[in-house]
């Protein structure tokens, strides 16, 4: 009986509250690195509490990666925002973003169609922090991501131990 309750409680927590995620790849460098362990909370996306700057996991519906795990990206624009990439910089609603977290100092355009976008209702514009050419498949490649595919928001990195901290 007690084991059954513990199993049900564990399943509930992993599906609806929080889970551990291991970063796979380099698309979020210099913020996150391959093998980093994160705690992802799953409550915010359910209530639409996603804002610019959040690091989110997205269950990749078109499988940009060959992996079955969700992808992890930074939210750059939310519903109604106009996101533009020009001259190596990112602009949201006409203002240049100050992005000290990116790898490199230039954001490459990948698909011109997604370099000047107004984020539609129920979507977000996401970018990897590694903006070097070919290092991140994100909204520059596929356009905006539907909020229905956002599975969580990064809350805390707990490994490696020398980089423990919240986002």
XYZ file of N, CA, C and O in Angstrom:
668
model
N 0.814 -1.194 0.000
C 0.000 0.000 0.000
C 0.863 1.265 0.000
O 0.658 2.164 -0.803
N 1.847 1.317 0.926
C 2.702 2.492 1.025
C 3.551 2.670 -0.233
O 3.770 3.800 -0.675
N 4.001 1.571 -0.777
C 4.805 1.638 -2.009
C 3.957 2.168 -3.151
O 4.401 3.006 -3.939
N 2.744 1.741 -3.254
C 1.835 2.213 -4.298
C 1.580 3.709 -4.196
O 1.597 4.432 -5.197
N 1.379 4.193 -2.990
C 1.159 5.632 -2.779
C 2.418 6.405 -3.158
O 2.347 7.446 -3.814
N 3.588 5.890 -2.770
C 4.855 6.549 -3.104
C 5.056 6.604 -4.614
O 5.481 7.631 -5.157
N 4.745 5.527 -5.301
C 4.884 5.500 -6.763
C 3.928 6.506 -7.399
O 4.319 7.274 -8.284
N 2.682 6.526 -6.981
C 1.711 7.485 -7.520
C 2.134 8.927 -7.253
O 2.025 9.790 -8.132
N 2.628 9.187 -6.055
C 3.095 10.522 -5.715
C 4.291 10.913 -6.600
O 4.351 12.034 -7.114
N 5.197 9.982 -6.798
C 6.358 10.232 -7.661
C 5.944 10.524 -9.093
O 6.451 11.462 -9.725
N 5.021 9.759 -9.633
C 4.523 9.983 -10.994
C 3.845 11.347 -11.091
O 4.055 12.093 -12.057
N 3.062 11.700 -10.101
C 2.393 13.003 -10.077
C 3.415 14.140 -10.103
O 3.294 15.088 -10.881
N 4.434 14.051 -9.251
C 5.451 15.110 -9.179
C 6.174 15.254 -10.510
O 6.315 16.362 -11.031
N 6.632 14.164 -11.095
C 7.385 14.225 -12.349
C 6.514 14.741 -13.499
O 6.983 15.479 -14.358
N 5.243 14.403 -13.522
C 4.378 14.824 -14.625
C 3.818 16.228 -14.467
O 3.530 16.883 -15.469
N 3.648 16.694 -13.236
C 2.945 17.959 -13.044
C 3.691 19.030 -12.249
O 3.296 20.186 -12.292
N 4.748 18.687 -11.538
C 5.387 19.665 -10.659
C 6.821 19.980 -11.089
O 7.138 21.116 -11.402
N 7.696 19.000 -11.088
C 9.104 19.239 -11.399
C 9.778 17.936 -11.807
O 9.289 16.852 -11.498
N 10.904 18.086 -12.510
C 11.693 16.917 -12.855
C 13.126 17.340 -13.098
O 13.418 18.522 -13.286
N 14.012 16.386 -13.099
C 15.421 16.626 -13.393
C 15.627 16.441 -14.891
O 15.098 15.511 -15.491
N 16.396 17.345 -15.486
C 16.710 17.272 -16.912
C 18.219 17.398 -17.077
O 18.858 18.179 -16.374
N 18.769 16.643 -18.006
C 20.184 16.724 -18.335
C 20.314 17.449 -19.672
O 19.675 17.069 -20.654
N 21.120 18.513 -19.700
C 21.334 19.273 -20.931
C 22.086 18.396 -21.925
O 23.078 17.759 -21.586
N 21.573 18.384 -23.158
C 22.168 17.574 -24.216
C 22.581 18.500 -25.356
O 21.730 19.070 -26.027
N 23.869 18.676 -25.551
C 24.348 19.499 -26.654
C 24.877 20.847 -26.210
O 24.967 21.144 -25.018
N 25.203 21.685 -27.201
C 25.880 22.949 -26.924
C 25.073 24.174 -27.332
O 25.594 25.277 -27.338
N 23.790 24.012 -27.649
C 23.014 25.141 -28.170
C 22.757 26.237 -27.135
O 22.398 27.345 -27.499
N 22.962 25.950 -25.848
C 22.729 26.969 -24.818
C 24.033 27.468 -24.187
O 24.012 28.164 -23.171
N 25.180 27.121 -24.787
C 26.446 27.639 -24.256
C 26.500 29.134 -24.484
O 26.020 29.611 -25.492
N 26.841 29.929 -23.672
C 27.700 29.837 -22.534
C 26.943 29.735 -21.224
O 27.558 29.580 -20.180
N 25.633 29.727 -21.269
C 24.831 29.613 -20.050
C 24.793 28.181 -19.532
O 25.031 27.936 -18.352
N 24.466 27.239 -20.401
C 24.355 25.826 -20.027
C 25.291 25.005 -20.903
O 25.492 25.326 -22.074
N 25.816 23.927 -20.325
C 26.748 23.076 -21.052
C 26.243 21.637 -21.082
O 25.466 21.226 -20.220
N 26.709 20.898 -22.071
C 26.358 19.496 -22.213
C 26.615 18.770 -20.891
O 27.696 18.886 -20.313
N 25.620 18.076 -20.384
C 25.754 17.324 -19.144
C 25.306 18.058 -17.897
O 25.216 17.451 -16.828
N 25.047 19.365 -17.983
C 24.524 20.086 -16.812
C 23.220 19.432 -16.374
O 22.419 18.998 -17.208
N 23.005 19.391 -15.060
C 21.757 18.847 -14.503
C 20.915 20.001 -13.992
O 21.402 20.844 -13.232
N 19.651 20.011 -14.391
C 18.741 21.093 -14.032
C 17.485 20.546 -13.372
O 17.064 19.422 -13.657
N 16.879 21.381 -12.542
C 15.530 21.097 -12.069
C 14.606 21.976 -12.899
O 14.773 23.197 -12.969
N 13.660 21.342 -13.562
C 12.683 22.012 -14.416
C 11.342 21.987 -13.694
O 10.858 20.920 -13.324
N 10.763 23.176 -13.476
C 9.436 23.200 -12.868
C 8.383 23.248 -13.978
O 8.592 23.868 -15.003
N 7.280 22.567 -13.757
C 6.262 22.388 -14.794
C 4.957 23.134 -14.524
O 4.007 22.999 -15.278
N 4.924 23.934 -13.474
C 3.684 24.626 -13.109
C 3.501 25.901 -13.938
O 2.413 26.155 -14.462
N 4.544 26.711 -14.077
C 4.450 27.991 -14.808
C 3.874 27.852 -16.210
O 2.986 28.619 -16.582
N 4.368 26.908 -17.019
C 3.810 26.805 -18.376
C 2.320 26.478 -18.395
O 1.589 26.932 -19.274
N 1.864 25.732 -17.422
C 0.437 25.361 -17.379
C -0.456 26.572 -17.134
O -1.618 26.573 -17.506
N 0.097 27.588 -16.497
C -0.679 28.786 -16.190
C -0.278 29.980 -17.053
O -0.652 31.103 -16.768
N 0.500 29.717 -18.101
C 0.885 30.775 -19.028
C 1.858 31.770 -18.437
O 1.934 32.905 -18.883
N 2.610 31.364 -17.430
C 3.542 32.263 -16.762
C 4.942 32.134 -17.351
O 5.895 31.795 -16.664
N 5.063 32.409 -18.638
C 6.342 32.385 -19.332
C 6.640 33.812 -19.765
O 5.791 34.469 -20.367
N 7.856 34.272 -19.469
C 8.201 35.652 -19.829
C 9.560 35.698 -20.529
O 10.304 34.714 -20.520
N 9.847 36.854 -21.112
C 11.133 37.045 -21.778
C 12.273 36.747 -20.817
O 12.236 37.132 -19.661
N 13.271 36.046 -21.321
C 14.444 35.717 -20.520
C 14.380 34.356 -19.865
O 15.412 33.814 -19.471
N 13.182 33.778 -19.734
C 13.063 32.444 -19.143
C 13.767 31.418 -20.022
O 13.789 31.538 -21.251
N 14.318 30.404 -19.390
C 14.880 29.258 -20.109
C 13.850 28.147 -19.987
O 13.469 27.769 -18.870
N 13.369 27.662 -21.133
C 12.271 26.697 -21.133
C 12.651 25.425 -21.875
O 13.539 25.424 -22.730
N 11.951 24.350 -21.522
C 12.060 23.113 -22.282
C 10.836 23.016 -23.184
O 9.733 23.397 -22.795
N 11.066 22.535 -24.392
C 9.999 22.423 -25.380
C 10.024 21.007 -25.923
O 11.069 20.520 -26.351
N 8.874 20.351 -25.878
C 8.760 19.024 -26.477
C 8.704 19.248 -27.976
O 7.680 19.659 -28.511
N 9.805 19.044 -28.614
C 10.035 19.379 -30.014
C 9.096 18.594 -30.938
O 9.343 17.441 -31.233
N 8.002 19.229 -31.402
C 7.019 18.493 -32.192
C 7.510 18.074 -33.568
O 7.008 17.123 -34.142
N 8.501 18.780 -34.110
C 9.005 18.375 -35.427
C 10.380 17.735 -35.330
O 11.038 17.500 -36.324
N 10.793 17.457 -34.110
C 12.034 16.741 -33.829
C 13.228 17.332 -34.575
O 13.804 16.727 -35.470
N 13.590 18.566 -34.169
C 14.779 19.211 -34.728
C 16.038 18.435 -34.377
O 17.008 18.454 -35.098
N 15.985 17.775 -33.254
C 17.133 16.974 -32.864
C 16.789 15.510 -33.094
O 15.642 15.147 -33.274
N 17.801 14.665 -33.075
C 17.579 13.232 -33.258
C 17.270 12.553 -31.931
O 17.236 11.348 -31.849
N 17.054 13.344 -30.929
C 16.843 12.853 -29.580
C 15.358 12.916 -29.250
O 14.628 13.720 -29.813
N 14.928 12.112 -28.313
C 13.521 12.139 -27.916
C 13.287 13.099 -26.760
O 12.158 13.347 -26.398
N 14.361 13.638 -26.195
C 14.226 14.575 -25.080
C 13.798 15.948 -25.582
O 14.071 16.314 -26.724
N 13.188 16.733 -24.707
C 12.815 18.102 -25.096
C 14.059 18.940 -25.393
O 15.147 18.651 -24.908
N 13.882 19.992 -26.185
C 14.958 20.944 -26.422
C 14.865 22.035 -25.358
O 13.810 22.217 -24.744
N 15.954 22.746 -25.117
C 15.963 23.806 -24.113
C 16.456 25.090 -24.772
O 17.475 25.088 -25.468
N 15.694 26.172 -24.599
C 15.987 27.452 -25.257
C 15.609 28.605 -24.342
O 14.884 28.450 -23.368
N 16.058 29.804 -24.710
C 15.727 31.024 -23.978
C 14.585 31.751 -24.684
O 14.590 31.898 -25.908
N 13.611 32.237 -23.919
C 12.490 32.987 -24.475
C 12.964 34.408 -24.777
O 13.428 35.121 -23.891
N 12.831 34.805 -26.028
C 13.236 36.136 -26.478
C 12.009 37.022 -26.668
O 12.036 38.208 -26.347
N 10.928 36.454 -27.196
C 9.720 37.231 -27.432
C 8.492 36.450 -27.023
O 8.444 35.229 -27.163
N 7.516 37.187 -26.497
C 6.240 36.585 -26.115
C 5.146 37.175 -27.005
O 5.390 38.082 -27.797
N 3.967 36.631 -26.850
C 2.801 37.040 -27.634
C 2.728 38.560 -27.832
O 2.794 39.323 -26.869
N 2.658 38.981 -29.094
C 2.541 40.398 -29.430
C 3.863 41.114 -29.646
O 3.892 42.220 -30.186
N 4.982 40.522 -29.225
C 6.288 41.143 -29.429
C 6.719 41.061 -30.887
O 6.455 40.066 -31.561
N 7.398 42.094 -31.346
C 8.028 42.057 -32.668
C 9.513 41.779 -32.449
O 10.205 42.553 -31.780
N 9.980 40.661 -32.977
C 11.381 40.261 -32.842
C 12.054 40.434 -34.198
O 11.555 39.940 -35.207
N 13.184 41.125 -34.179
C 13.949 41.343 -35.415
C 15.404 40.968 -35.161
O 15.955 41.260 -34.091
N 15.997 40.331 -36.160
C 17.429 40.051 -36.135
C 18.013 40.787 -37.330
O 17.639 40.529 -38.478
N 18.910 41.739 -37.028
C 19.558 42.484 -38.107
C 20.920 42.970 -37.632
O 21.099 43.290 -36.455
N 21.849 42.985 -38.546
C 23.214 43.431 -38.252
C 23.820 42.696 -37.061
O 24.577 43.278 -36.274
N 23.446 41.427 -36.901
C 24.021 40.620 -35.834
C 23.449 40.868 -34.452
O 23.949 40.335 -33.462
N 22.405 41.658 -34.372
C 21.788 41.996 -33.085
C 20.334 41.540 -33.067
O 19.701 41.377 -34.108
N 19.787 41.386 -31.867
C 18.385 41.015 -31.688
C 17.649 42.219 -31.108
O 18.098 42.829 -30.131
N 16.510 42.546 -31.721
C 15.687 43.656 -31.272
C 14.301 43.128 -30.909
O 13.739 42.315 -31.640
N 13.774 43.588 -29.778
C 12.410 43.244 -29.376
C 11.656 44.558 -29.217
O 12.066 45.426 -28.443
N 10.594 44.679 -30.010
C 9.783 45.899 -30.015
C 10.632 47.143 -30.249
O 10.445 48.184 -29.626
N 11.613 46.996 -31.158
C 12.452 48.117 -31.559
C 13.653 48.391 -30.678
O 14.498 49.214 -31.017
N 13.766 47.712 -29.546
C 14.891 47.935 -28.643
C 15.874 46.780 -28.718
O 15.485 45.614 -28.636
N 17.158 47.125 -28.848
C 18.197 46.093 -28.903
C 18.313 45.397 -27.552
O 18.369 46.046 -26.507
N 18.349 44.057 -27.598
C 18.555 43.298 -26.362
C 20.017 43.371 -25.964
O 20.902 43.261 -26.811
N 20.267 43.545 -24.700
C 21.619 43.456 -24.147
C 21.778 42.013 -23.688
O 21.180 41.609 -22.703
N 22.556 41.243 -24.431
C 22.638 39.801 -24.196
C 24.051 39.395 -23.790
O 24.814 38.880 -24.599
N 24.377 39.573 -22.529
C 25.703 39.194 -22.050
C 25.831 37.679 -21.851
O 26.904 37.190 -21.548
N 24.756 36.944 -22.053
C 24.739 35.505 -21.833
C 25.040 34.702 -23.101
O 25.168 33.492 -23.037
N 25.139 35.353 -24.274
C 25.313 34.571 -25.496
C 26.770 34.201 -25.737
O 27.689 34.862 -25.246
N 26.956 33.145 -26.512
C 28.276 32.692 -26.922
C 28.621 33.450 -28.196
O 27.979 33.263 -29.224
N 29.602 34.313 -28.130
C 29.922 35.183 -29.247
C 29.214 36.514 -29.069
O 28.561 36.761 -28.061
N 29.342 37.369 -30.053
C 28.701 38.680 -29.944
C 27.886 39.001 -31.187
O 27.580 40.155 -31.458
N 27.519 37.964 -31.920
C 26.799 38.155 -33.179
C 25.702 37.102 -33.282
O 25.952 35.923 -33.057
N 24.491 37.528 -33.603
C 23.387 36.597 -33.826
C 23.147 36.517 -35.328
O 22.769 37.501 -35.956
N 23.405 35.354 -35.874
C 23.253 35.150 -37.321
C 21.792 34.954 -37.694
O 21.052 34.292 -36.978
N 21.421 35.521 -38.833
C 20.117 35.206 -39.408
C 20.243 33.814 -40.021
O 21.248 33.499 -40.636
N 19.232 33.002 -39.851
C 19.266 31.661 -40.438
C 18.266 31.581 -41.587
O 18.604 31.164 -42.687
N 17.035 31.979 -41.329
C 15.992 31.981 -42.342
C 15.382 33.378 -42.339
O 14.781 33.789 -41.341
N 15.546 34.097 -43.425
C 15.080 35.482 -43.507
C 13.612 35.620 -43.099
O 13.208 36.604 -42.498
N 12.826 34.607 -43.398
C 11.398 34.603 -43.067
C 11.162 34.772 -41.561
O 10.149 35.317 -41.145
N 12.115 34.314 -40.732
C 11.952 34.368 -39.280
C 12.848 35.420 -38.626
O 13.065 35.395 -37.430
N 13.361 36.360 -39.430
C 14.238 37.408 -38.898
C 13.495 38.687 -38.559
O 14.073 39.620 -38.016
N 12.225 38.756 -38.901
C 11.378 39.892 -38.541
C 9.973 39.336 -38.358
O 9.240 39.139 -39.320
N 9.635 39.035 -37.099
C 8.412 38.293 -36.782
C 7.657 38.986 -35.660
O 8.259 39.451 -34.692
N 6.344 39.036 -35.791
C 5.506 39.413 -34.652
C 4.968 38.110 -34.072
O 4.361 37.298 -34.782
N 5.238 37.892 -32.788
C 4.883 36.632 -32.136
C 3.365 36.548 -32.003
O 2.733 37.414 -31.407
N 2.803 35.507 -32.582
C 1.347 35.341 -32.575
C 0.845 34.834 -31.221
O 1.612 34.364 -30.389
N -0.441 34.944 -31.043
C -1.097 34.522 -29.800
C -0.779 33.042 -29.527
O -0.846 32.206 -30.420
N -0.429 32.751 -28.274
C -0.171 31.373 -27.869
C 1.186 30.843 -28.295
O 1.402 29.637 -28.276
N 2.112 31.734 -28.659
C 3.436 31.315 -29.115
C 4.532 32.123 -28.416
O 4.262 33.150 -27.803
N 5.760 31.652 -28.544
C 6.939 32.368 -28.069
C 8.027 32.272 -29.129
O 8.014 31.366 -29.961
N 8.942 33.219 -29.098
C 10.113 33.207 -29.974
C 11.291 32.821 -29.094
O 11.551 33.472 -28.076
N 11.987 31.745 -29.444
C 13.070 31.220 -28.612
C 14.370 31.142 -29.393
O 14.369 30.892 -30.600
N 15.466 31.374 -28.683
C 16.801 31.249 -29.268
C 17.694 30.492 -28.301
O 17.543 30.612 -27.086
N 18.633 29.746 -28.859
C 19.692 29.181 -28.039
C 20.676 30.287 -27.708
O 20.777 31.271 -28.447
N 21.409 30.143 -26.632
C 22.404 31.160 -26.272
C 23.663 31.039 -27.123
O 24.449 31.975 -27.199
N 23.867 29.904 -27.756
C 25.022 29.710 -28.632
C 24.629 30.175 -30.029
O 24.041 29.429 -30.803
N 24.946 31.415 -30.348
C 24.512 32.025 -31.606
C 25.531 31.860 -32.721
O 25.386 32.445 -33.787
N 26.591 31.086 -32.480
C 27.546 30.826 -33.543
C 26.837 30.048 -34.648
O 25.906 29.287 -34.391
N 27.267 30.234 -35.885
C 26.596 29.646 -37.041
C 26.436 28.135 -36.896
O 27.380 27.424 -36.607
N 25.186 27.684 -37.020
C 24.882 26.256 -37.015
C 24.864 25.596 -35.648
O 24.753 24.383 -35.559
N 24.929 26.364 -34.576
C 25.022 25.765 -33.247
C 23.682 25.615 -32.528
O 23.605 24.930 -31.520
N 22.633 26.281 -33.014
C 21.341 26.174 -32.342
C 20.214 26.219 -33.362
O 20.123 27.151 -34.154
N 19.379 25.203 -33.323
C 18.150 25.222 -34.111
C 17.072 25.791 -33.207
O 16.774 25.232 -32.160
N 16.494 26.905 -33.635
C 15.575 27.642 -32.772
C 14.593 28.408 -33.647
O 14.366 28.028 -34.801
N 14.020 29.477 -33.146
C 13.008 30.224 -33.906
C 13.573 30.873 -35.162
O 12.816 31.229 -36.052
N 14.879 30.994 -35.264
C 15.485 31.495 -36.506
C 15.331 30.469 -37.622
O 15.372 30.801 -38.788
N 15.152 29.202 -37.241
C 15.051 28.100 -38.194
C 13.609 27.704 -38.470
O 13.232 27.465 -39.607
N 12.795 27.629 -37.402
C 11.444 27.060 -37.512
C 10.320 28.027 -37.195
O 9.163 27.657 -37.238
N 10.656 29.251 -36.823
C 9.622 30.199 -36.433
C 9.266 30.046 -34.971
O 9.975 29.408 -34.199
N 8.159 30.636 -34.591
C 7.764 30.644 -33.182
C 7.345 29.254 -32.711
O 6.984 28.399 -33.513
N 7.399 29.058 -31.411
C 7.018 27.778 -30.806
C 5.691 27.953 -30.071
O 5.499 28.935 -29.349
N 4.805 27.004 -30.239
C 3.516 27.039 -29.555
C 3.704 26.778 -28.061
O 4.453 25.880 -27.665
N 3.012 27.553 -27.244
C 3.082 27.354 -25.798
C 2.591 25.974 -25.379
O 2.965 25.482 -24.313
N 1.782 25.338 -26.211
C 1.290 24.004 -25.844
C 2.417 22.978 -25.788
O 2.278 21.942 -25.151
N 3.555 23.274 -26.436
C 4.693 22.346 -26.422
C 5.721 22.683 -25.349
O 6.699 21.963 -25.191
N 5.530 23.792 -24.629
C 6.450 24.151 -23.548
C 6.148 23.240 -22.365
O 5.038 23.224 -21.849
N 7.149 22.472 -21.964
C 6.934 21.475 -20.917
C 7.444 21.901 -19.555
O 7.089 21.297 -18.547
N 8.288 22.934 -19.510
C 8.795 23.364 -18.220
C 9.675 24.591 -18.328
O 9.994 25.054 -19.421
N 10.039 25.099 -17.158
C 10.903 26.270 -17.067
C 12.069 25.915 -16.145
O 11.865 25.367 -15.052
N 13.297 26.231 -16.600
C 14.483 25.927 -15.789
C 14.445 26.740 -14.504
O 14.265 27.956 -14.527
N 14.608 26.057 -13.407
C 14.540 26.685 -12.094
C 15.913 26.752 -11.446
O 16.290 27.768 -10.887
N 16.679 25.662 -11.560
C 17.925 25.551 -10.816
C 18.886 24.604 -11.526
O 18.473 23.552 -12.004
N 20.169 24.993 -11.590
C 21.221 24.049 -12.016
C 21.844 23.522 -10.733
O 22.248 24.310 -9.877
N 21.903 22.191 -10.597
C 22.481 21.621 -9.386
C 23.751 20.821 -9.653
O 24.406 20.361 -8.713
N 24.116 20.673 -10.930
C 25.369 20.010 -11.283
C 25.848 20.572 -12.606
O 25.028 20.767 -13.498
N 27.106 20.912 -12.746
C 28.204 20.664 -11.812
C 28.086 21.529 -10.551
O 27.544 22.615 -10.586
N 28.635 20.997 -9.472
C 28.473 21.630 -8.168
C 29.049 23.039 -8.108
O 28.535 23.882 -7.382
N 30.101 23.316 -8.884
C 30.688 24.655 -8.846
C 29.859 25.696 -9.611
O 30.211 26.867 -9.623
N 28.772 25.258 -10.245
C 27.895 26.191 -10.973
C 26.452 26.138 -10.465
O 25.534 26.509 -11.175
N 26.259 25.674 -9.247
C 24.917 25.601 -8.675
C 24.320 26.998 -8.622
O 24.988 27.960 -8.246
N 23.057 27.093 -9.038
C 22.394 28.388 -8.961
C 21.062 28.372 -9.674
O 20.761 27.485 -10.472
N 20.261 29.388 -9.382
C 18.945 29.509 -10.023
C 19.058 30.414 -11.237
O 20.044 31.117 -11.435
N 18.009 30.412 -12.042
C 17.985 31.223 -13.270
C 17.047 32.404 -13.105
O 16.041 32.329 -12.485
